[in-house]
Amino acid sequence: MVVQAMSAREAVLASIRAAQGGPADQSIPRLYSASVDLSPAEVVEQFADRLHDYNATVHHATVAAIPATIAAILATRQKTGLLIPSGLPPEWLPVGYTFRRDEGLSYADLDASQGVLTACDVAIALTGTIVIAHSPAQGRRALTLVPDYHLCVVRLSQLVATVPEGMRRMAALLPAPLTTISGPSATSDIEMIRVKGVHGPRTLEVILVE
Amino acid sequence: MSVHVGEAASALPFPEAAKKLVANSQLRRNVRHATNVIRTKRGRVIAEMDDWEQLRDSGKAIKDHTLAHLDEYLLQFEAACTKAGGQVHWARDADEANRIIVDLVKRYGSDEVIKVKTMTSDETRLNVALEAAGITPFETDLADLIVQLGEDKPSHIVVPALHRNRMEIRELFMKKMGLDSLGYQPEDIAAAARNYLRERFLRVKVGISGANYLIAETGSVVVVESEGNGRMCLTLPDVLISIVGVEKVIPRFEDLEVFLQLLPRSATGERMNPYNSIWTGVTPGDGPQAFHIVLLDNGRTKVLADPESRETLDCIRCGACLNACPVYRQTGGHAYGSVYAGPIGAILTPQLQSMEHSQTLPYASSLCGACYEVCPVKINIPEILIHLRTKVVDSGHAPLAERLAMKGAAFAMSKASRLSLAHAFARLGQWPFNDDGKLDNLPGLLAGWTEFRDLDAIPSQSFREWWSKR
Ligand code: SF4
């Protein structure tokens, strides 16, 4: 098996080397925009706008108001509690609700839950994207995937305007696995009609924190 | 070594297949509707990007640069991925790749796998190999599930079941999922797929994926998707096996910022697709604890060897050229007899596979140039089509190809298509090829295809314009 694998490797590399050649390599132009001319307020507005576009619900809050905002959202959605990653700031959690830390929960536990509350690592306004690096405040990948509801706290310091700006911040987070989330899961496979929510969380709600 | 591309070897020549499909008006309506919707959305989100052309230039340059150093970047990827805990395998052709994957699944003791949409595995016919080894593959992309349950074939590289309407899908799901009732709304049908797959996602221990990009510098792998079935397959199983063409590598993480802008806008007309997953080897405590990747040649190095057409390998499989193509919009994808349909299929399939079987594909075009105009990595598809036609002529297959193409000309000709035919000839009359001995009869061949044209689809830039600009 190993010998054969080595020979396939050598054979493919040899074919590549035999096939290469031709015009000398040119440099790669990078003349696209890495940034945009928007005020911080406009960037926030654009981010919220994009999220609306994706059918995600957006709330604004100050740091001090995070617990009250979470409590109000849970009350509206008639939820009694959520799962949380082990590193989520405890001061965010309102009293009167049950928050269960993901310490080795089974997939069945995740599936049966009322949803999950996490932070994020980066957010990109132009595309309404949330980036999660699965660090302690975001949890392992399954935690923001299997539950049907995801409530995500985005701090303005995490928000950038463009994809290149976002990618630069993401590069610093490697080799952690990265997930970019732009709205709830969706499909347009049936007659190109966008259906919100297939396998990932069908509802995404965001709290934007100043 | 035996390269095969799906079932292209046993497929009907394009004109014969197309003739049957064009007669199916329901299919044509479905294809027309779907491609119109994507074209409109694409147009809207591209118009809002001031730097779209600059992004295309960068995308093209990154891909061309990578191909010129493909061996180095693959080795760099291999080293980085291995260091991060991944295991890298190489496969010369489809059978070798399938064998590696079947052996791995067996080694991990599973008799079922969950799969996220991978064209490459369609190309190698992995599902057939898995089933022959007693392993059940579950397709999890909604469109792929529709294709799998319907024992159908994909007809579009981004929306593989776009030839089916909701009534057809609803009926299929009720039958195959054993449902007594099911609503008529797309939401109801999507919910049925969610229920059907949920338990499988949580249970099956081996996941199989393709990849959109491999990053040489970091050893990371990128999968772009919408439904979350990708994340399920990449995250929940104990073992993940990815099968990826060698041309999918890009040099640096920062290069991804170009493609994550080009791909979603071109493919589905979204500013960003709902999910991108980027992982690097194995992460303790998160996701599969065994990760294997199979790097596949299957004819790709043969494409690389032809400087006139190697840019075919730049393709990021966005499907924009299919949606733009007047021939594809009339025939749908099945006529191309390959997992790769449309203009990209017309140039990729005959290069991967021996020209003999797919010699008519380079004629499956009116050379209107619409594909080149929309391609996010600026692949000059019309020029490659002409190059491949020359090859067909050189290989002595032209008479058959021509005969078949002319047969295509016998398709019902409406008044509108006669008009467009005249329009096409007006353009073709000024071709630079008429004095090329080998291509003397090209306009005759082309005439076989021109009635596929829609008047409304004639692109703003004519063949001659792009030719002079190239
Ligand atoms: S050839 Fe260009 S337009 Fe066609 S699928 Fe590939 S990248 Fe997209």
XYZ file of C-alpha atoms in Angstrom, chain B residues 58-352:
295
model
C -6.145 38.498 -9.719
C -8.081 35.236 -9.742
C -6.831 34.377 -13.195
C -3.228 35.317 -12.358
C -3.229 33.300 -9.129
C -4.517 30.230 -10.954
C -2.083 30.561 -13.865
C 0.817 31.118 -11.477
C -0.175 28.054 -9.478
C -0.288 25.872 -12.590
C 3.218 27.008 -13.520
C 4.438 25.795 -10.107
C 1.928 23.043 -9.485
C 4.445 20.458 -8.272
C 5.946 22.844 -5.720
C 2.589 23.941 -4.337
C 1.272 20.392 -4.071
C 4.383 19.337 -2.172
C 4.055 22.364 0.082
C 0.425 21.482 0.736
C 1.327 17.860 1.403
C 3.972 18.833 3.941
C 1.762 21.349 5.756
C -1.311 19.096 5.806
C 0.733 16.128 7.042
C 2.297 18.229 9.761
C -1.187 19.216 10.924
C -2.217 15.577 11.232
C -3.734 14.923 7.790
C -2.779 11.959 5.614
C -2.153 12.685 1.945
C -2.719 10.096 -0.800
C -2.093 10.452 -4.524
C -4.096 8.853 -7.310
C -3.206 8.686 -10.986
C -6.731 7.961 -12.140
C -10.313 7.444 -11.044
C -9.974 3.744 -10.270
C -6.934 4.312 -8.111
C -8.703 7.066 -6.153
C -11.788 4.917 -5.664
C -9.653 2.009 -4.497
C -7.876 4.152 -1.916
C -11.187 5.469 -0.575
C -12.916 2.070 -0.479
C -9.908 0.621 1.382
C -9.978 3.464 3.897
C -13.705 3.139 4.583
C -13.256 -0.593 5.131
C -10.198 -0.069 7.298
C -12.277 2.155 9.577
C -14.924 -0.565 9.661
C -17.844 1.368 8.188
C -20.349 0.136 5.632
C -21.884 3.544 5.012
C -20.637 7.064 4.297
C -22.217 10.522 4.223
C -21.175 12.640 1.263
C -21.197 16.354 0.630
C -21.484 17.374 -3.000
C -18.286 16.518 -4.791
C -18.153 16.696 -8.563
C -14.803 14.981 -8.435
C -16.354 11.874 -6.914
C -19.031 11.991 -9.613
C -16.196 12.111 -12.104
C -14.553 9.006 -10.623
C -17.950 7.318 -10.103
C -17.032 6.736 -6.499
C -20.584 5.791 -5.504
C -20.536 2.859 -7.918
C -17.218 1.678 -6.460
C -18.500 2.082 -2.889
C -21.693 0.166 -3.615
C -19.740 -2.605 -5.316
C -17.766 -2.939 -2.078
C -20.929 -3.135 0.021
C -20.681 0.456 1.286
C -23.809 2.649 1.142
C -23.150 6.282 0.164
C -25.699 8.881 1.297
C -25.678 12.058 -0.771
C -26.590 14.974 1.499
C -26.739 18.015 -0.749
C -30.435 18.541 -1.479
C -29.900 18.524 -5.223
C -27.615 15.499 -5.070
C -30.179 13.724 -2.920
C -32.799 14.436 -5.579
C -30.445 13.047 -8.222
C -29.516 9.992 -6.131
C -33.074 9.092 -5.106
C -34.276 9.626 -8.664
C -31.474 7.472 -10.068
C -30.912 10.486 -12.253
C -27.794 12.319 -13.399
C -26.631 15.795 -12.406
C -27.313 18.401 -15.069
C -25.606 21.492 -13.663
C -22.362 21.837 -11.726
C -23.812 24.130 -9.047
C -27.515 23.219 -9.064
C -27.390 19.568 -10.178
C -31.166 19.016 -10.118
C -32.266 22.230 -11.772
C -33.942 20.192 -14.498
C -36.553 18.992 -11.956
C -39.462 21.102 -10.768
C -41.039 20.938 -7.336
C -43.877 18.633 -8.358
C -41.431 16.083 -9.675
C -39.272 16.366 -6.546
C -42.250 16.134 -4.212
C -43.472 12.968 -5.871
C -39.998 11.452 -5.797
C -39.496 12.229 -2.092
C -42.887 10.820 -1.114
C -42.124 7.604 -2.934
C -38.521 7.146 -1.817
C -38.893 8.407 1.745
C -42.161 6.538 2.243
C -44.140 9.671 3.117
C -47.942 9.599 3.122
C -48.210 13.317 2.656
C -45.926 16.192 1.815
C -46.655 19.866 1.213
C -46.117 21.570 -2.123
C -43.894 24.402 -0.932
C -40.106 24.281 -1.353
C -39.962 24.709 2.471
C -41.908 21.477 2.940
C -39.641 19.590 0.564
C -36.482 20.955 2.219
C -37.865 19.996 5.627
C -38.443 16.444 4.386
C -34.784 16.285 3.346
C -33.743 17.596 6.762
C -35.710 14.887 8.555
C -34.520 12.174 6.215
C -30.844 13.053 6.637
C -30.730 14.201 10.256
C -30.369 10.784 11.811
C -27.761 9.791 9.224
C -25.667 12.865 9.944
C -25.598 12.053 13.632
C -24.887 8.339 13.136
C -22.575 7.697 10.160
C -18.890 7.525 11.100
C -17.204 8.343 7.785
C -17.688 11.529 5.777
C -16.600 12.107 2.182
C -16.123 15.523 0.631
C -14.449 17.309 -2.214
C -12.820 20.698 -1.752
C -12.988 24.050 -3.449
C -9.471 25.084 -2.477
C -6.356 23.641 -0.904
C -3.982 26.183 0.593
C -0.347 25.249 0.042
C 1.103 27.594 2.623
C -1.017 26.383 5.532
C -2.174 22.907 4.462
C -5.779 24.072 4.937
C -8.765 22.768 2.980
C -11.784 24.894 2.050
C -15.351 23.790 1.337
C -17.912 26.336 0.151
C -21.605 25.476 0.638
C -25.090 26.652 1.556
C -27.206 24.092 3.318
C -25.017 23.041 6.224
C -24.847 19.474 4.946
C -21.216 20.186 4.178
C -20.506 21.235 7.749
C -22.322 18.117 8.961
C -20.176 15.812 6.814
C -16.958 17.679 7.607
C -17.563 17.937 11.335
C -19.623 15.106 12.808
C -18.007 11.847 11.526
C -14.950 10.288 13.168
C -13.193 10.044 9.821
C -13.132 12.487 6.925
C -11.903 11.618 3.439
C -11.622 14.360 0.826
C -11.078 13.724 -2.864
C -9.618 16.693 -4.692
C -8.236 17.368 -8.168
C -4.592 18.450 -8.156
C -5.525 21.772 -9.768
C -7.465 22.923 -6.685
C -4.392 24.091 -4.784
C -3.724 27.832 -4.331
C -0.511 29.231 -2.894
C -1.445 31.418 0.074
C -4.236 31.911 2.572
C -4.569 35.513 1.382
C -5.372 34.239 -2.142
C -8.609 32.943 -0.717
C -9.879 36.520 -0.312
C -10.069 36.727 -4.101
C -11.940 33.475 -4.619
C -14.320 33.943 -1.696
C -15.445 37.086 -3.494
C -15.519 35.692 -7.037
C -17.171 32.350 -6.400
C -20.431 33.079 -4.526
C -21.321 36.073 -6.684
C -20.671 34.086 -9.875
C -22.198 30.815 -8.762
C -25.433 31.693 -7.006
C -25.594 35.464 -7.188
C -25.048 35.798 -3.443
C -22.649 38.207 -1.792
C -21.486 35.275 0.279
C -22.732 31.719 0.471
C -24.128 30.746 3.899
C -21.160 28.616 4.989
C -17.458 28.232 4.308
C -15.496 25.624 6.234
C -11.733 25.939 6.476
C -9.836 23.252 8.353
C -6.209 22.345 8.771
C -5.412 18.692 9.378
C -6.893 17.396 12.606
C -7.987 19.557 15.567
C -7.956 17.694 18.897
C -11.417 17.717 20.460
C -13.122 19.220 17.407
C -14.336 17.329 14.352
C -12.977 14.137 12.742
C -9.882 12.807 14.437
C -8.693 11.120 11.234
C -8.393 13.123 8.022
C -7.352 11.704 4.652
C -7.050 13.568 1.398
C -6.737 11.988 -2.032
C -5.040 14.170 -4.649
C -6.359 13.140 -8.041
C -4.789 13.461 -11.491
C -7.263 11.586 -13.774
C -6.169 13.378 -16.929
C -5.489 16.774 -15.395
C -1.760 16.638 -16.126
C -2.648 15.864 -19.735
C -4.624 19.117 -19.831
C -1.688 20.894 -18.208
C 0.616 19.617 -20.952
C -1.186 21.587 -23.670
C -0.212 25.258 -23.350
C -3.116 26.235 -25.648
C -5.759 24.880 -23.333
C -4.237 24.423 -19.885
C -6.153 27.397 -18.534
C -9.117 24.996 -18.499
C -7.672 23.983 -15.112
C -8.239 27.507 -13.756
C -11.959 26.720 -13.462
C -13.516 27.295 -10.040
C -16.742 25.455 -11.013
C -19.037 28.416 -10.544
C -21.417 27.408 -13.328
C -21.759 30.953 -14.685
C -20.780 29.793 -18.170
C -23.577 27.214 -18.136
C -26.182 29.786 -17.162
C -24.955 32.152 -19.864
C -24.703 29.575 -22.634
C -27.499 29.619 -25.233
C -26.774 25.987 -26.120
C -26.896 24.783 -22.510
C -30.068 26.771 -21.883
C -31.767 24.887 -24.683
C -30.456 21.381 -24.099
C -29.893 21.205 -20.346
C -26.908 19.409 -18.923
C -27.578 15.781 -19.750
C -26.820 16.250 -23.432
C -23.163 16.721 -22.560
C -22.987 13.112 -21.364
C -20.596 14.062 -18.584
C -20.726 15.265 -15.010
C -19.283 18.498 -16.399
C -21.928 20.148 -18.579
C -22.086 23.395 -20.499
C -19.167 25.321 -21.955
C -16.705 24.181 -19.282
C -17.819 20.585 -19.859
C -17.405 21.042 -23.605
C -13.729 21.855 -23.090
C -12.919 19.820 -19.967
C -14.460 16.440 -20.746
C -12.796 15.902 -24.141
C -9.430 16.876 -22.684
C -9.670 14.649 -19.627
